[in-house]
Amino acid sequence: MWKYDPNSAKADEFINHEEIMETLAYAEQNKADKVLLREILKKAEERKGLSHREASVLLACEEEEINQEIFRLAKQIKQDFYGNRIVLFAPLYLSNYCVNGCTYCPYHAVNHHMPRKKLTQEEVRREVIALQDMGHKRLAIESGEDPVNNPIEYILECVNTIYGIHHKNGAIRRVNVNIAATTVENYKKLKDAEIGTYILFQETYHKESYLKLHPTGPKHDYNYHTEAMDRAMLGGIDDVGCGVLFGLDKFRYEFAGLLMHAEHLEAVFGVGPHTISVPRLRNADDIDSTSFANGIDDDTFAKIVACIRIAVPYTGMIVSTRENQQTRERVLQLGISQISGGSRTSVGGYVEPEPEDQRSEQFDVMDNRTLDQVVGWLMELGYVPSFCTACYREGRTGDRFMSLCKSGQIQNCCHPNALMTLKEYLVDYASPSTLKIGEELIQKELGNIPKEQVRSLVIEHLDRIQQGQRDFRF
Ligand code: SAM
C-alpha cells in the first residue's frame, strides 16, 4: 500500500487514496461538530488557508448557520485579495485531432462522425484577429492530444503566430496553454515560447475511475497525467492551473484531491497552483452528461467554490462558459477571479459559425453572450472587468506573484492595471452603452487607489490611452 507523502514525486503518494478516504470519513464524522467547525473557520479567518482535511469538514457541513458563515468568509476573502476585479479571457481551439479515448469528451478517437479540424497558421491569424476585434488580450489555447497532428512544434508555432499579430490596436499579451501532459523538455519549450499559465485538468483524482474514463491512449496513464504539474515546474513553468471535471466522480473526493495537489506543489516547489478551474461536465456531440452518475447541483457547486476560496486564498479561480449567466453571477462573489467571455469551443469558430453538419464544439456553451455584453454585465454588477497581463510580463509569476498578493500592494498595482486595460477596451471596442457605464466606473474606481502618486500617474495614463497610446502597466 502507498503511504501518503505530500513531498513525494509519486502520484500515488501525494494524491493518496487511503488519505482521501480517511479525510472523507473524518469529514463525515465531524460535519456537525460546531466547536470544530468554528475552530476551522477561525483559522480560515487568518487568510492563510486550510488543509485538505479541514476544508473537507467545511464542505461536508450541513449546518445552515455555519454554511452562511462559510459563504460570508469566502466573499470577504475574495474581496480582500481580488477586490472587485474580474479578469477576462477566451479559449482558442487549435485542433480537435485526438488519439485518446476519454469517455466524456466528444474529441475521443472513436468519434468518427465529428469533423476533424486543425487550424493552419493563416487560420490562427484570422481567429486571433476576430478575438482582438472583440477586445480580448488573454487567450487559453486548447488542443486534443495527437503527436502526429498536434506535435509540440505545432503548438509552439501557434503561440508564436498569436503573439506576433497586431491588428489595429489589438494584441494578445498572454497565451495560456491547455494541452495534454507532456515531458519536461516540452514544458521548457513552452516556457521559452513565453506562455502564461500551463493548464491541465486532472479530470478525476480517483485512480480507478480515471482508468475507466480514459480507457485508451496516452492519457490512460494516470501517474504520468497526475505528475504533469511537477514536470511543468521542473521545466521552469511556475504558473500552473489545476482543475477537475466535476461530474466524473464524487465531488468530495475530487475536492480533497485538488487541495492535496495544491499542498504537494506548495511543499515541493514552494508555490501552489496559480489558478484552479471548476468545470462541470456538459452535453456535447455524442456525450450525454446525464449518463454520468456524479453530476452536482448548483448549490453544491457554489459551496465548492466558496470552500476552495477559503482553503487556498492566493489561488485564482476560473469559471468558463460551461456555466450560464445566473450561475456565473452567483459564484463570482464567492471567489471566482477570472471568466471567459464570448467563447467558441469549436475549431475555427470565431471567424464564422460552423455549418450544421460540420460542427466541432467540445461542449455546449451555456453563456452565449458577446464579450461586450459580458463586460457591461460585470460593470452593472459592480465589478471591474480587467484585461490585465502585467504580472507575468513583469516577471511576477510563481512565488513572486504570491508575494505581491501577500504584501497587500494589489490595490496599488492590480487595480490601476485593471482600470487602464478596461479603458483600452472602452476606447477601442465597447458599444456606446458599455462605454458610458465604463467611463463612470473608472472615475469612481480611481478613488480606490490608495497611493496618491499612483493615482495621478493612472489619471495621466488614462488620458494618454484616450489619445491613442497603449499598454501601460505597473
Ligand atoms: N486534450 C487536453 C487534455 O487532455 O488535457 C486539453 C484539454 S480539453 C481541450 C479541455 C478540457 O475540457 C478537458 O481537460 C476536460 O476537462 C474538458 N471537457 C472535455 N469534455 C467535456 C465536456 N463534455 N463537458 C465539459 N468539459 C469537458
Short mmCIF file of C-alpha atoms and ligand atoms in Angstrom, two decimals:
data_model
loop_
_atom_site.label_atom_id
_atom_site.label_comp_id
_atom_site.label_asym_id
_atom_site.label_seq_id
_atom_site.Cartn_x
_atom_site.Cartn_y
_atom_site.Cartn_z
CA MET A 1 0.00 0.00 0.00
CA TRP A 2 1.20 3.53 -0.79
CA LYS A 3 1.91 5.92 2.06
CA TYR A 4 0.67 9.50 2.00
CA ASP A 5 3.51 11.96 1.48
CA PRO A 6 2.93 15.46 0.09
CA ASN A 7 6.66 15.77 -0.63
CA SER A 8 6.82 12.66 -2.76
CA ALA A 9 7.23 12.84 -6.54
CA LYS A 10 4.94 9.82 -6.94
CA ALA A 11 1.28 10.43 -7.79
CA ASP A 12 0.09 7.55 -5.59
CA GLU A 13 1.79 9.12 -2.59
CA PHE A 14 0.93 12.82 -2.94
CA ILE A 15 -2.63 12.03 -4.09
CA ASN A 16 -3.05 9.14 -1.76
CA HIS A 17 -6.31 7.17 -1.98
CA GLU A 18 -6.21 6.00 1.66
CA GLU A 19 -5.57 9.53 2.87
CA ILE A 20 -8.54 10.80 0.85
CA MET A 21 -10.80 8.04 2.20
CA GLU A 22 -9.72 8.80 5.77
CA THR A 23 -10.27 12.51 5.13
CA LEU A 24 -13.79 11.86 3.88
CA ALA A 25 -14.56 9.65 6.89
CA TYR A 26 -13.16 12.34 9.23
CA ALA A 27 -15.28 14.99 7.48
CA GLU A 28 -18.40 12.84 7.75
CA GLN A 29 -17.82 12.16 11.45
CA ASN A 30 -17.21 15.81 12.28
CA LYS A 31 -19.54 17.61 9.91
CA ALA A 32 -21.96 18.53 12.72
CA ASP A 33 -19.34 19.30 15.35
CA LYS A 34 -19.93 23.01 15.74
CA VAL A 35 -16.96 23.55 18.02
CA LEU A 36 -14.57 22.06 15.48
CA LEU A 37 -16.30 23.82 12.58
CA ARG A 38 -15.92 27.17 14.34
CA GLU A 39 -12.26 26.45 15.09
CA ILE A 40 -11.65 25.75 11.40
CA LEU A 41 -13.45 28.93 10.42
CA LYS A 42 -11.40 30.88 12.94
CA LYS A 43 -8.22 29.55 11.37
CA ALA A 44 -9.56 30.40 7.91
CA GLU A 45 -10.16 33.99 9.09
CA GLU A 46 -6.37 34.35 9.28
CA ARG A 47 -6.32 34.13 5.45
CA LYS A 48 -3.55 31.55 5.42
CA GLY A 49 -5.62 28.77 4.00
CA LEU A 50 -6.73 25.38 5.30
CA SER A 51 -5.53 21.82 4.95
CA HIS A 52 -7.47 19.39 2.76
CA ARG A 53 -8.84 17.78 5.92
CA GLU A 54 -10.07 20.99 7.47
CA ALA A 55 -11.59 22.21 4.22
CA SER A 56 -13.27 18.84 3.68
CA VAL A 57 -15.08 19.18 7.02
CA LEU A 58 -16.42 22.57 5.92
CA LEU A 59 -17.51 21.12 2.60
CA ALA A 60 -19.36 18.27 4.32
CA CYS A 61 -21.07 20.55 6.85
CA GLU A 62 -24.86 20.74 6.60
CA GLU A 63 -25.42 23.22 9.44
CA GLU A 64 -27.23 26.18 7.91
CA GLU A 65 -25.72 28.73 10.25
CA ILE A 66 -22.14 27.52 9.65
CA ASN A 67 -22.72 27.37 5.91
CA GLN A 68 -23.78 31.02 5.97
CA GLU A 69 -20.51 31.76 7.78
CA ILE A 70 -18.58 29.88 5.09
CA PHE A 71 -20.21 31.93 2.33
CA ARG A 72 -19.66 35.17 4.23
CA LEU A 73 -15.97 34.41 4.75
CA ALA A 74 -15.47 33.34 1.11
CA LYS A 75 -16.95 36.66 -0.04
CA GLN A 76 -14.75 38.56 2.37
CA ILE A 77 -11.55 36.78 1.31
CA LYS A 78 -12.42 37.29 -2.32
CA GLN A 79 -12.95 41.00 -1.68
CA ASP A 80 -9.73 41.35 0.34
CA PHE A 81 -7.45 39.61 -2.17
CA TYR A 82 -9.06 40.25 -5.51
CA GLY A 83 -11.20 43.32 -4.85
CA ASN A 84 -13.93 43.74 -7.46
CA ARG A 85 -11.71 42.93 -10.44
CA ILE A 86 -12.58 40.08 -12.81
CA VAL A 87 -10.04 39.09 -15.43
CA LEU A 88 -11.40 38.15 -18.86
CA PHE A 89 -10.10 35.65 -21.39
CA ALA A 90 -11.25 33.45 -24.26
CA PRO A 91 -10.39 29.89 -25.27
CA LEU A 92 -8.96 29.32 -28.74
CA TYR A 93 -9.34 25.77 -30.06
CA LEU A 94 -6.45 24.88 -32.35
CA SER A 95 -7.18 21.27 -33.19
CA ASN A 96 -9.63 18.53 -32.29
CA TYR A 97 -7.49 15.70 -33.58
CA CYS A 98 -7.11 13.37 -30.62
CA VAL A 99 -5.81 9.86 -30.06
CA ASN A 100 -7.31 9.44 -26.57
CA GLY A 101 -10.48 7.62 -25.64
CA CYS A 102 -11.87 9.93 -22.91
CA THR A 103 -15.46 8.76 -22.48
CA TYR A 104 -16.82 12.22 -21.60
CA CYS A 105 -15.19 14.22 -24.40
CA PRO A 106 -16.53 14.30 -27.98
CA TYR A 107 -12.98 14.60 -29.34
CA HIS A 108 -12.36 10.95 -28.37
CA ALA A 109 -10.67 8.98 -31.12
CA VAL A 110 -13.62 6.73 -31.95
CA ASN A 111 -15.98 9.61 -32.66
CA HIS A 112 -15.88 9.07 -36.39
CA HIS A 113 -18.65 11.46 -37.39
CA MET A 114 -17.15 14.61 -35.83
CA PRO A 115 -15.18 16.51 -38.45
CA ARG A 116 -11.53 16.75 -37.50
CA LYS A 117 -10.07 20.20 -37.91
CA LYS A 118 -6.72 21.77 -37.28
CA LEU A 119 -6.08 25.45 -37.81
CA THR A 120 -3.40 26.44 -40.30
CA GLN A 121 -1.25 29.42 -39.27
CA GLU A 122 -3.34 31.58 -41.60
CA GLU A 123 -6.50 30.37 -39.85
CA VAL A 124 -4.91 31.02 -36.45
CA ARG A 125 -4.25 34.55 -37.68
CA ARG A 126 -7.87 35.04 -38.70
CA GLU A 127 -9.20 33.64 -35.43
CA VAL A 128 -6.87 35.87 -33.42
CA ILE A 129 -7.87 38.96 -35.40
CA ALA A 130 -11.52 38.12 -34.67
CA LEU A 131 -10.65 37.75 -30.97
CA GLN A 132 -8.66 41.00 -30.95
CA ASP A 133 -11.59 42.76 -32.62
CA MET A 134 -13.78 41.61 -29.74
CA GLY A 135 -11.27 43.17 -27.32
CA HIS A 136 -9.52 40.09 -25.93
CA LYS A 137 -5.94 40.33 -24.66
CA ARG A 138 -5.62 36.91 -23.00
CA LEU A 139 -6.22 33.54 -24.59
CA ALA A 140 -6.20 29.96 -23.42
CA ILE A 141 -5.23 27.71 -26.33
CA GLU A 142 -6.80 24.26 -26.38
CA SER A 143 -5.98 21.18 -28.34
CA GLY A 144 -6.62 17.46 -28.45
CA GLU A 145 -3.68 15.12 -27.93
CA ASP A 146 -2.20 13.79 -31.14
CA PRO A 147 1.56 13.52 -31.52
CA VAL A 148 1.31 13.36 -35.31
CA ASN A 149 -1.24 16.09 -36.00
CA ASN A 150 -0.61 18.36 -33.00
CA PRO A 151 3.04 17.87 -32.02
CA ILE A 152 4.65 20.35 -29.65
CA GLU A 153 6.22 22.14 -32.65
CA TYR A 154 2.71 22.92 -33.93
CA ILE A 155 1.63 24.32 -30.56
CA LEU A 156 4.81 26.43 -30.34
CA GLU A 157 4.31 27.73 -33.86
CA CYS A 158 0.75 28.76 -32.97
CA VAL A 159 1.90 30.55 -29.79
CA ASN A 160 4.47 32.41 -31.85
CA THR A 161 1.91 33.34 -34.51
CA ILE A 162 -0.55 34.54 -31.87
CA TYR A 163 1.96 36.83 -30.13
CA GLY A 164 3.02 38.25 -33.49
CA ILE A 165 -0.41 39.51 -34.58
CA HIS A 166 -1.13 43.21 -34.06
CA HIS A 167 -4.32 44.17 -35.76
CA LYS A 168 -5.32 47.83 -35.26
CA ASN A 169 -4.75 48.40 -31.52
CA GLY A 170 -5.16 44.69 -30.79
CA ALA A 171 -2.64 42.39 -29.18
CA ILE A 172 -2.75 39.08 -27.38
CA ARG A 173 -0.46 39.69 -24.45
CA ARG A 174 -0.79 36.41 -22.61
CA VAL A 175 -1.28 32.95 -24.07
CA ASN A 176 -2.16 30.27 -21.55
CA VAL A 177 -1.89 26.71 -22.75
CA ASN A 178 -4.23 23.79 -22.08
CA ILE A 179 -2.67 20.77 -23.75
CA ALA A 180 -2.11 17.17 -22.70
CA ALA A 181 0.53 16.16 -20.17
CA THR A 182 3.98 16.20 -21.73
CA THR A 183 7.70 15.96 -20.99
CA VAL A 184 9.96 18.32 -19.02
CA GLU A 185 11.72 19.09 -22.28
CA ASN A 186 8.47 20.17 -23.94
CA TYR A 187 7.48 22.24 -20.91
CA LYS A 188 10.84 24.03 -21.24
CA LYS A 189 9.98 24.78 -24.86
CA LEU A 190 6.61 26.19 -23.82
CA LYS A 191 8.33 28.31 -21.19
CA ASP A 192 10.78 29.60 -23.80
CA ALA A 193 7.82 30.46 -26.03
CA GLU A 194 6.67 32.73 -23.15
CA ILE A 195 3.39 31.10 -22.37
CA GLY A 196 1.48 32.32 -19.34
CA THR A 197 -0.14 29.54 -17.31
CA TYR A 198 0.12 25.87 -18.21
CA ILE A 199 -3.35 24.46 -17.55
CA LEU A 200 -4.15 20.80 -17.20
CA PHE A 201 -7.30 19.43 -15.64
CA GLN A 202 -6.88 16.28 -13.64
CA GLU A 203 -10.41 15.29 -14.74
CA THR A 204 -10.67 12.99 -11.70
CA TYR A 205 -8.27 12.22 -8.87
CA HIS A 206 -9.92 8.84 -8.33
CA LYS A 207 -7.44 6.50 -9.98
CA GLU A 208 -9.79 3.58 -10.55
CA SER A 209 -12.40 5.84 -12.19
CA TYR A 210 -9.70 7.66 -14.11
CA LEU A 211 -8.54 4.44 -15.71
CA LYS A 212 -12.09 3.59 -16.80
CA LEU A 213 -12.85 7.11 -18.05
CA HIS A 214 -9.63 7.12 -20.09
CA PRO A 215 -9.64 3.57 -21.44
CA THR A 216 -7.24 4.12 -24.33
CA GLY A 217 -4.47 6.45 -25.50
CA PRO A 218 -1.56 8.11 -23.67
CA LYS A 219 -3.95 9.86 -21.28
CA HIS A 220 -4.78 6.43 -19.79
CA ASP A 221 -1.54 6.70 -17.79
CA TYR A 222 -2.87 8.17 -14.52
CA ASN A 223 0.53 8.67 -12.92
CA TYR A 224 2.02 10.42 -15.93
CA HIS A 225 -1.01 12.73 -16.06
CA THR A 226 -1.06 13.41 -12.31
CA GLU A 227 2.67 14.16 -12.17
CA ALA A 228 2.47 16.59 -15.13
CA MET A 229 2.48 19.73 -12.99
CA ASP A 230 5.71 18.60 -11.36
CA ARG A 231 7.30 18.22 -14.77
CA ALA A 232 5.94 21.61 -15.83
CA MET A 233 7.52 23.18 -12.75
CA LEU A 234 10.79 21.37 -13.43
CA GLY A 235 10.62 22.76 -16.95
CA GLY A 236 10.50 26.26 -15.46
CA ILE A 237 6.77 26.99 -15.72
CA ASP A 238 5.85 28.32 -12.31
CA ASP A 239 2.26 29.32 -13.10
CA VAL A 240 0.22 26.15 -13.39
CA GLY A 241 -3.56 25.80 -13.46
CA CYS A 242 -5.29 22.78 -11.92
CA GLY A 243 -8.89 21.63 -12.03
CA VAL A 244 -11.19 18.64 -12.04
CA LEU A 245 -14.13 17.96 -14.27
CA PHE A 246 -16.98 17.87 -11.79
CA GLY A 247 -19.47 15.16 -12.63
CA LEU A 248 -17.00 12.37 -13.31
CA ASP A 249 -16.52 11.13 -9.75
CA LYS A 250 -17.77 12.08 -6.26
CA PHE A 251 -17.21 15.76 -5.65
CA ARG A 252 -15.92 15.37 -2.07
CA TYR A 253 -13.21 13.02 -3.27
CA GLU A 254 -12.23 15.44 -6.05
CA PHE A 255 -12.20 18.39 -3.69
CA ALA A 256 -9.81 16.66 -1.27
CA GLY A 257 -7.61 15.52 -4.18
CA LEU A 258 -7.47 19.02 -5.63
CA LEU A 259 -6.33 20.51 -2.33
CA MET A 260 -3.79 17.72 -1.83
CA HIS A 261 -2.40 18.52 -5.26
CA ALA A 262 -2.05 22.19 -4.25
CA GLU A 263 -0.39 21.18 -0.97
CA HIS A 264 2.02 18.94 -2.85
CA LEU A 265 3.10 21.70 -5.26
CA GLU A 266 3.49 24.12 -2.38
CA ALA A 267 5.54 21.57 -0.40
CA VAL A 268 7.86 20.62 -3.25
CA PHE A 269 8.15 23.82 -5.28
CA GLY A 270 7.23 26.45 -2.70
CA VAL A 271 4.30 27.65 -4.79
CA GLY A 272 0.82 26.24 -5.23
CA PRO A 273 -1.27 26.40 -8.40
CA HIS A 274 -1.72 29.85 -9.93
CA THR A 275 -5.34 29.02 -10.74
CA ILE A 276 -7.96 26.40 -10.09
CA SER A 277 -10.72 25.81 -12.63
CA VAL A 278 -14.09 24.37 -11.73
CA PRO A 279 -15.55 22.95 -14.95
CA ARG A 280 -18.73 20.89 -14.80
CA LEU A 281 -19.43 18.15 -17.31
CA ARG A 282 -21.71 19.30 -20.16
CA ASN A 283 -23.55 17.75 -23.06
CA ALA A 284 -21.57 17.61 -26.23
CA ASP A 285 -21.81 16.00 -29.67
CA ASP A 286 -22.07 12.30 -28.69
CA ILE A 287 -21.85 12.91 -24.92
CA ASP A 288 -24.94 12.83 -22.72
CA SER A 289 -23.91 14.36 -19.40
CA THR A 290 -26.91 12.78 -17.63
CA SER A 291 -25.45 9.33 -18.27
CA PHE A 292 -22.69 10.19 -15.76
CA ALA A 293 -23.83 9.46 -12.23
CA ASN A 294 -21.95 12.13 -10.28
CA GLY A 295 -23.34 15.42 -11.56
CA ILE A 296 -23.55 18.19 -8.95
CA ASP A 297 -26.34 20.71 -8.47
CA ASP A 298 -25.92 24.49 -8.37
CA ASP A 299 -25.94 24.71 -4.56
CA THR A 300 -23.16 22.14 -4.26
CA PHE A 301 -21.23 23.93 -6.98
CA ALA A 302 -21.47 27.23 -5.08
CA LYS A 303 -20.36 25.54 -1.86
CA ILE A 304 -17.32 24.02 -3.60
CA VAL A 305 -16.30 27.43 -4.97
CA ALA A 306 -16.66 29.02 -1.52
CA CYS A 307 -14.65 26.25 0.18
CA ILE A 308 -11.84 26.46 -2.41
CA ARG A 309 -11.72 30.23 -1.92
CA ILE A 310 -11.27 29.77 1.83
CA ALA A 311 -8.80 26.88 1.55
CA VAL A 312 -6.40 28.50 -0.97
CA PRO A 313 -6.91 32.26 -0.72
CA TYR A 314 -4.00 33.15 -3.05
CA THR A 315 -5.07 30.91 -5.91
CA GLY A 316 -7.08 32.49 -8.72
CA MET A 317 -10.29 30.69 -9.63
CA ILE A 318 -11.72 30.32 -13.12
CA VAL A 319 -15.26 29.71 -14.34
CA SER A 320 -15.92 29.20 -18.03
CA THR A 321 -18.98 29.48 -20.28
CA ARG A 322 -19.86 25.91 -19.27
CA GLU A 323 -21.90 27.84 -16.68
CA ASN A 324 -24.86 30.05 -17.50
CA GLN A 325 -25.18 33.74 -16.61
CA GLN A 326 -27.10 33.05 -13.40
CA THR A 327 -24.60 30.54 -12.01
CA ARG A 328 -21.66 32.71 -13.00
CA GLU A 329 -23.26 35.63 -11.19
CA ARG A 330 -23.64 33.55 -8.06
CA VAL A 331 -20.08 32.21 -7.93
CA LEU A 332 -18.37 35.47 -8.93
CA GLN A 333 -18.93 36.86 -5.48
CA LEU A 334 -17.86 33.63 -3.77
CA GLY A 335 -14.34 33.57 -5.15
CA ILE A 336 -14.07 33.49 -8.93
CA SER A 337 -11.37 35.83 -10.25
CA GLN A 338 -11.33 35.00 -13.98
CA ILE A 339 -14.05 34.23 -16.50
CA SER A 340 -14.18 33.59 -20.22
CA GLY A 341 -16.45 35.67 -22.42
CA GLY A 342 -17.76 35.48 -25.97
CA SER A 343 -16.30 31.95 -26.17
CA ARG A 344 -16.50 29.44 -29.00
CA THR A 345 -15.48 25.88 -28.24
CA SER A 346 -15.14 24.83 -31.86
CA VAL A 347 -12.04 24.77 -34.02
CA GLY A 348 -12.26 27.92 -36.10
CA GLY A 349 -15.50 29.18 -34.58
CA TYR A 350 -14.64 32.84 -34.12
CA VAL A 351 -14.37 33.83 -37.76
CA GLU A 352 -17.67 32.34 -38.83
CA PRO A 353 -20.22 29.92 -37.38
CA GLU A 354 -19.79 26.32 -38.50
CA PRO A 355 -22.37 24.75 -40.82
CA GLU A 356 -24.74 22.38 -39.00
CA ASP A 357 -23.11 19.23 -40.42
CA GLN A 358 -19.55 20.41 -39.74
CA ARG A 359 -19.74 21.19 -36.02
CA SER A 360 -16.67 20.67 -33.86
CA GLU A 361 -17.66 22.15 -30.47
CA GLN A 362 -16.06 20.47 -27.48
CA PHE A 363 -19.12 21.08 -25.29
CA ASP A 364 -22.32 23.10 -25.27
CA VAL A 365 -21.73 26.68 -24.15
CA MET A 366 -24.26 27.84 -21.54
CA ASP A 367 -23.44 31.54 -21.72
CA ASN A 368 -23.68 32.73 -25.30
CA ARG A 369 -23.39 36.46 -24.69
CA THR A 370 -20.88 38.60 -26.56
CA LEU A 371 -17.79 39.89 -24.78
CA ASP A 372 -19.30 43.40 -24.82
CA GLN A 373 -22.43 42.08 -23.09
CA VAL A 374 -20.33 40.26 -20.51
CA VAL A 375 -18.22 43.38 -19.85
CA GLY A 376 -21.36 45.53 -19.49
CA TRP A 377 -23.00 42.96 -17.21
CA LEU A 378 -19.93 42.74 -14.95
CA MET A 379 -19.85 46.51 -14.56
CA GLU A 380 -23.56 46.66 -13.78
CA LEU A 381 -22.90 44.17 -11.00
CA GLY A 382 -20.16 46.45 -9.65
CA TYR A 383 -17.14 44.51 -10.93
CA VAL A 384 -14.20 45.96 -12.82
CA PRO A 385 -13.57 43.86 -15.95
CA SER A 386 -9.82 43.56 -16.37
CA PHE A 387 -7.72 42.62 -19.40
CA CYS A 388 -4.53 42.93 -17.40
CA THR A 389 -1.50 40.80 -18.25
CA ALA A 390 1.07 42.82 -16.31
CA CYS A 391 2.22 40.33 -13.69
CA TYR A 392 3.63 37.74 -15.95
CA ARG A 393 5.10 40.32 -18.34
CA GLU A 394 6.84 41.98 -15.39
CA GLY A 395 8.16 38.60 -14.24
CA ARG A 396 5.75 38.39 -11.30
CA THR A 397 4.99 34.69 -11.67
CA GLY A 398 5.07 31.82 -9.21
CA ASP A 399 6.17 32.86 -5.73
CA ARG A 400 6.80 36.46 -6.87
CA PHE A 401 3.10 36.78 -7.71
CA MET A 402 2.21 35.23 -4.36
CA SER A 403 4.39 37.80 -2.54
CA LEU A 404 2.56 40.61 -4.32
CA CYS A 405 -0.72 39.19 -3.02
CA LYS A 406 0.69 38.78 0.46
CA SER A 407 2.24 42.28 0.55
CA GLY A 408 -1.18 43.91 0.23
CA GLN A 409 0.07 46.01 -2.72
CA ILE A 410 -2.55 44.59 -5.08
CA GLN A 411 -4.71 47.67 -4.73
CA ASN A 412 -1.81 49.89 -5.88
CA CYS A 413 -0.86 47.57 -8.70
CA CYS A 414 -3.61 45.29 -10.00
CA HIS A 415 -6.36 47.83 -9.55
CA PRO A 416 -4.65 50.54 -11.67
CA ASN A 417 -3.75 47.92 -14.29
CA ALA A 418 -7.36 46.75 -14.41
CA LEU A 419 -8.61 50.32 -14.89
CA MET A 420 -6.08 51.08 -17.64
CA THR A 421 -6.82 47.89 -19.59
CA LEU A 422 -10.55 48.49 -19.18
CA LYS A 423 -10.01 51.97 -20.58
CA GLU A 424 -8.27 50.47 -23.64
CA TYR A 425 -11.24 48.16 -24.11
CA LEU A 426 -13.72 51.03 -23.83
CA VAL A 427 -11.89 53.26 -26.30
CA ASP A 428 -11.26 50.53 -28.87
CA TYR A 429 -14.14 48.06 -28.70
CA ALA A 430 -17.06 48.97 -26.44
CA SER A 431 -20.62 49.65 -27.56
CA PRO A 432 -21.95 53.12 -26.62
CA SER A 433 -23.86 51.81 -23.60
CA THR A 434 -20.87 49.81 -22.27
CA LEU A 435 -18.64 52.82 -22.87
CA LYS A 436 -20.90 55.03 -20.79
CA ILE A 437 -21.06 52.67 -17.80
CA GLY A 438 -17.32 52.05 -18.09
CA GLU A 439 -16.26 55.69 -18.04
CA GLU A 440 -18.38 56.31 -14.95
CA LEU A 441 -16.97 53.22 -13.28
CA ILE A 442 -13.36 54.24 -13.94
CA GLN A 443 -13.97 57.68 -12.44
CA LYS A 444 -15.46 56.09 -9.35
CA GLU A 445 -12.76 53.43 -9.02
CA LEU A 446 -9.88 55.92 -9.25
CA GLY A 447 -10.83 56.82 -5.70
CA ASN A 448 -10.00 53.27 -4.62
CA ILE A 449 -6.28 53.57 -5.46
CA PRO A 450 -4.70 54.17 -2.06
CA LYS A 451 -1.45 55.91 -3.08
CA GLU A 452 -1.90 59.48 -4.27
CA GLN A 453 1.17 59.26 -6.51
CA VAL A 454 -0.06 56.10 -8.24
CA ARG A 455 -3.49 57.66 -8.71
CA SER A 456 -2.14 60.73 -10.51
CA LEU A 457 0.01 58.57 -12.75
CA VAL A 458 -3.03 56.46 -13.64
CA ILE A 459 -5.03 59.60 -14.49
CA GLU A 460 -2.20 60.68 -16.77
CA HIS A 461 -2.04 57.23 -18.43
CA LEU A 462 -5.81 57.13 -18.92
CA ASP A 463 -5.55 60.43 -20.74
CA ARG A 464 -2.76 59.07 -22.93
CA ILE A 465 -4.83 55.97 -23.71
CA GLN A 466 -7.63 58.28 -24.83
CA GLN A 467 -5.06 59.97 -27.14
CA GLY A 468 -4.12 56.61 -28.70
CA GLN A 469 -1.21 55.23 -26.66
CA ARG A 470 -1.50 51.66 -25.38
CA ASP A 471 -0.07 49.12 -22.96
CA PHE A 472 0.69 50.99 -19.76
CA ARG A 473 1.27 48.83 -16.73
CA PHE A 474 2.58 48.74 -13.21
N1 SAM B 1 -6.53 17.44 -24.57
C1 SAM B 1 -6.02 18.19 -23.47
C2 SAM B 1 -6.02 17.33 -22.22
O1 SAM B 1 -6.07 16.12 -22.39
O2 SAM B 1 -5.94 17.82 -21.12
C3 SAM B 1 -6.69 19.52 -23.42
C4 SAM B 1 -7.95 19.62 -22.75
S1 SAM B 1 -9.51 19.84 -23.43
C5 SAM B 1 -9.38 20.76 -24.88
C6 SAM B 1 -10.09 20.90 -22.16
C7 SAM B 1 -10.90 20.27 -21.07
O3 SAM B 1 -12.25 20.21 -21.47
C8 SAM B 1 -10.60 18.88 -20.65
O4 SAM B 1 -9.50 18.80 -19.79
C9 SAM B 1 -11.90 18.44 -19.97
O5 SAM B 1 -11.86 18.64 -18.57
C10 SAM B 1 -12.92 19.39 -20.55
N2 SAM B 1 -14.02 18.66 -21.20
C11 SAM B 1 -13.93 17.59 -22.00
N3 SAM B 1 -15.17 17.15 -22.32
C12 SAM B 1 -16.05 17.96 -21.70
C13 SAM B 1 -17.47 18.00 -21.61
N4 SAM B 1 -18.26 17.13 -22.22
N5 SAM B 1 -18.03 18.96 -20.83
C14 SAM B 1 -17.27 19.87 -20.19
N6 SAM B 1 -15.94 19.88 -20.25
C15 SAM B 1 -15.32 18.93 -20.98
#
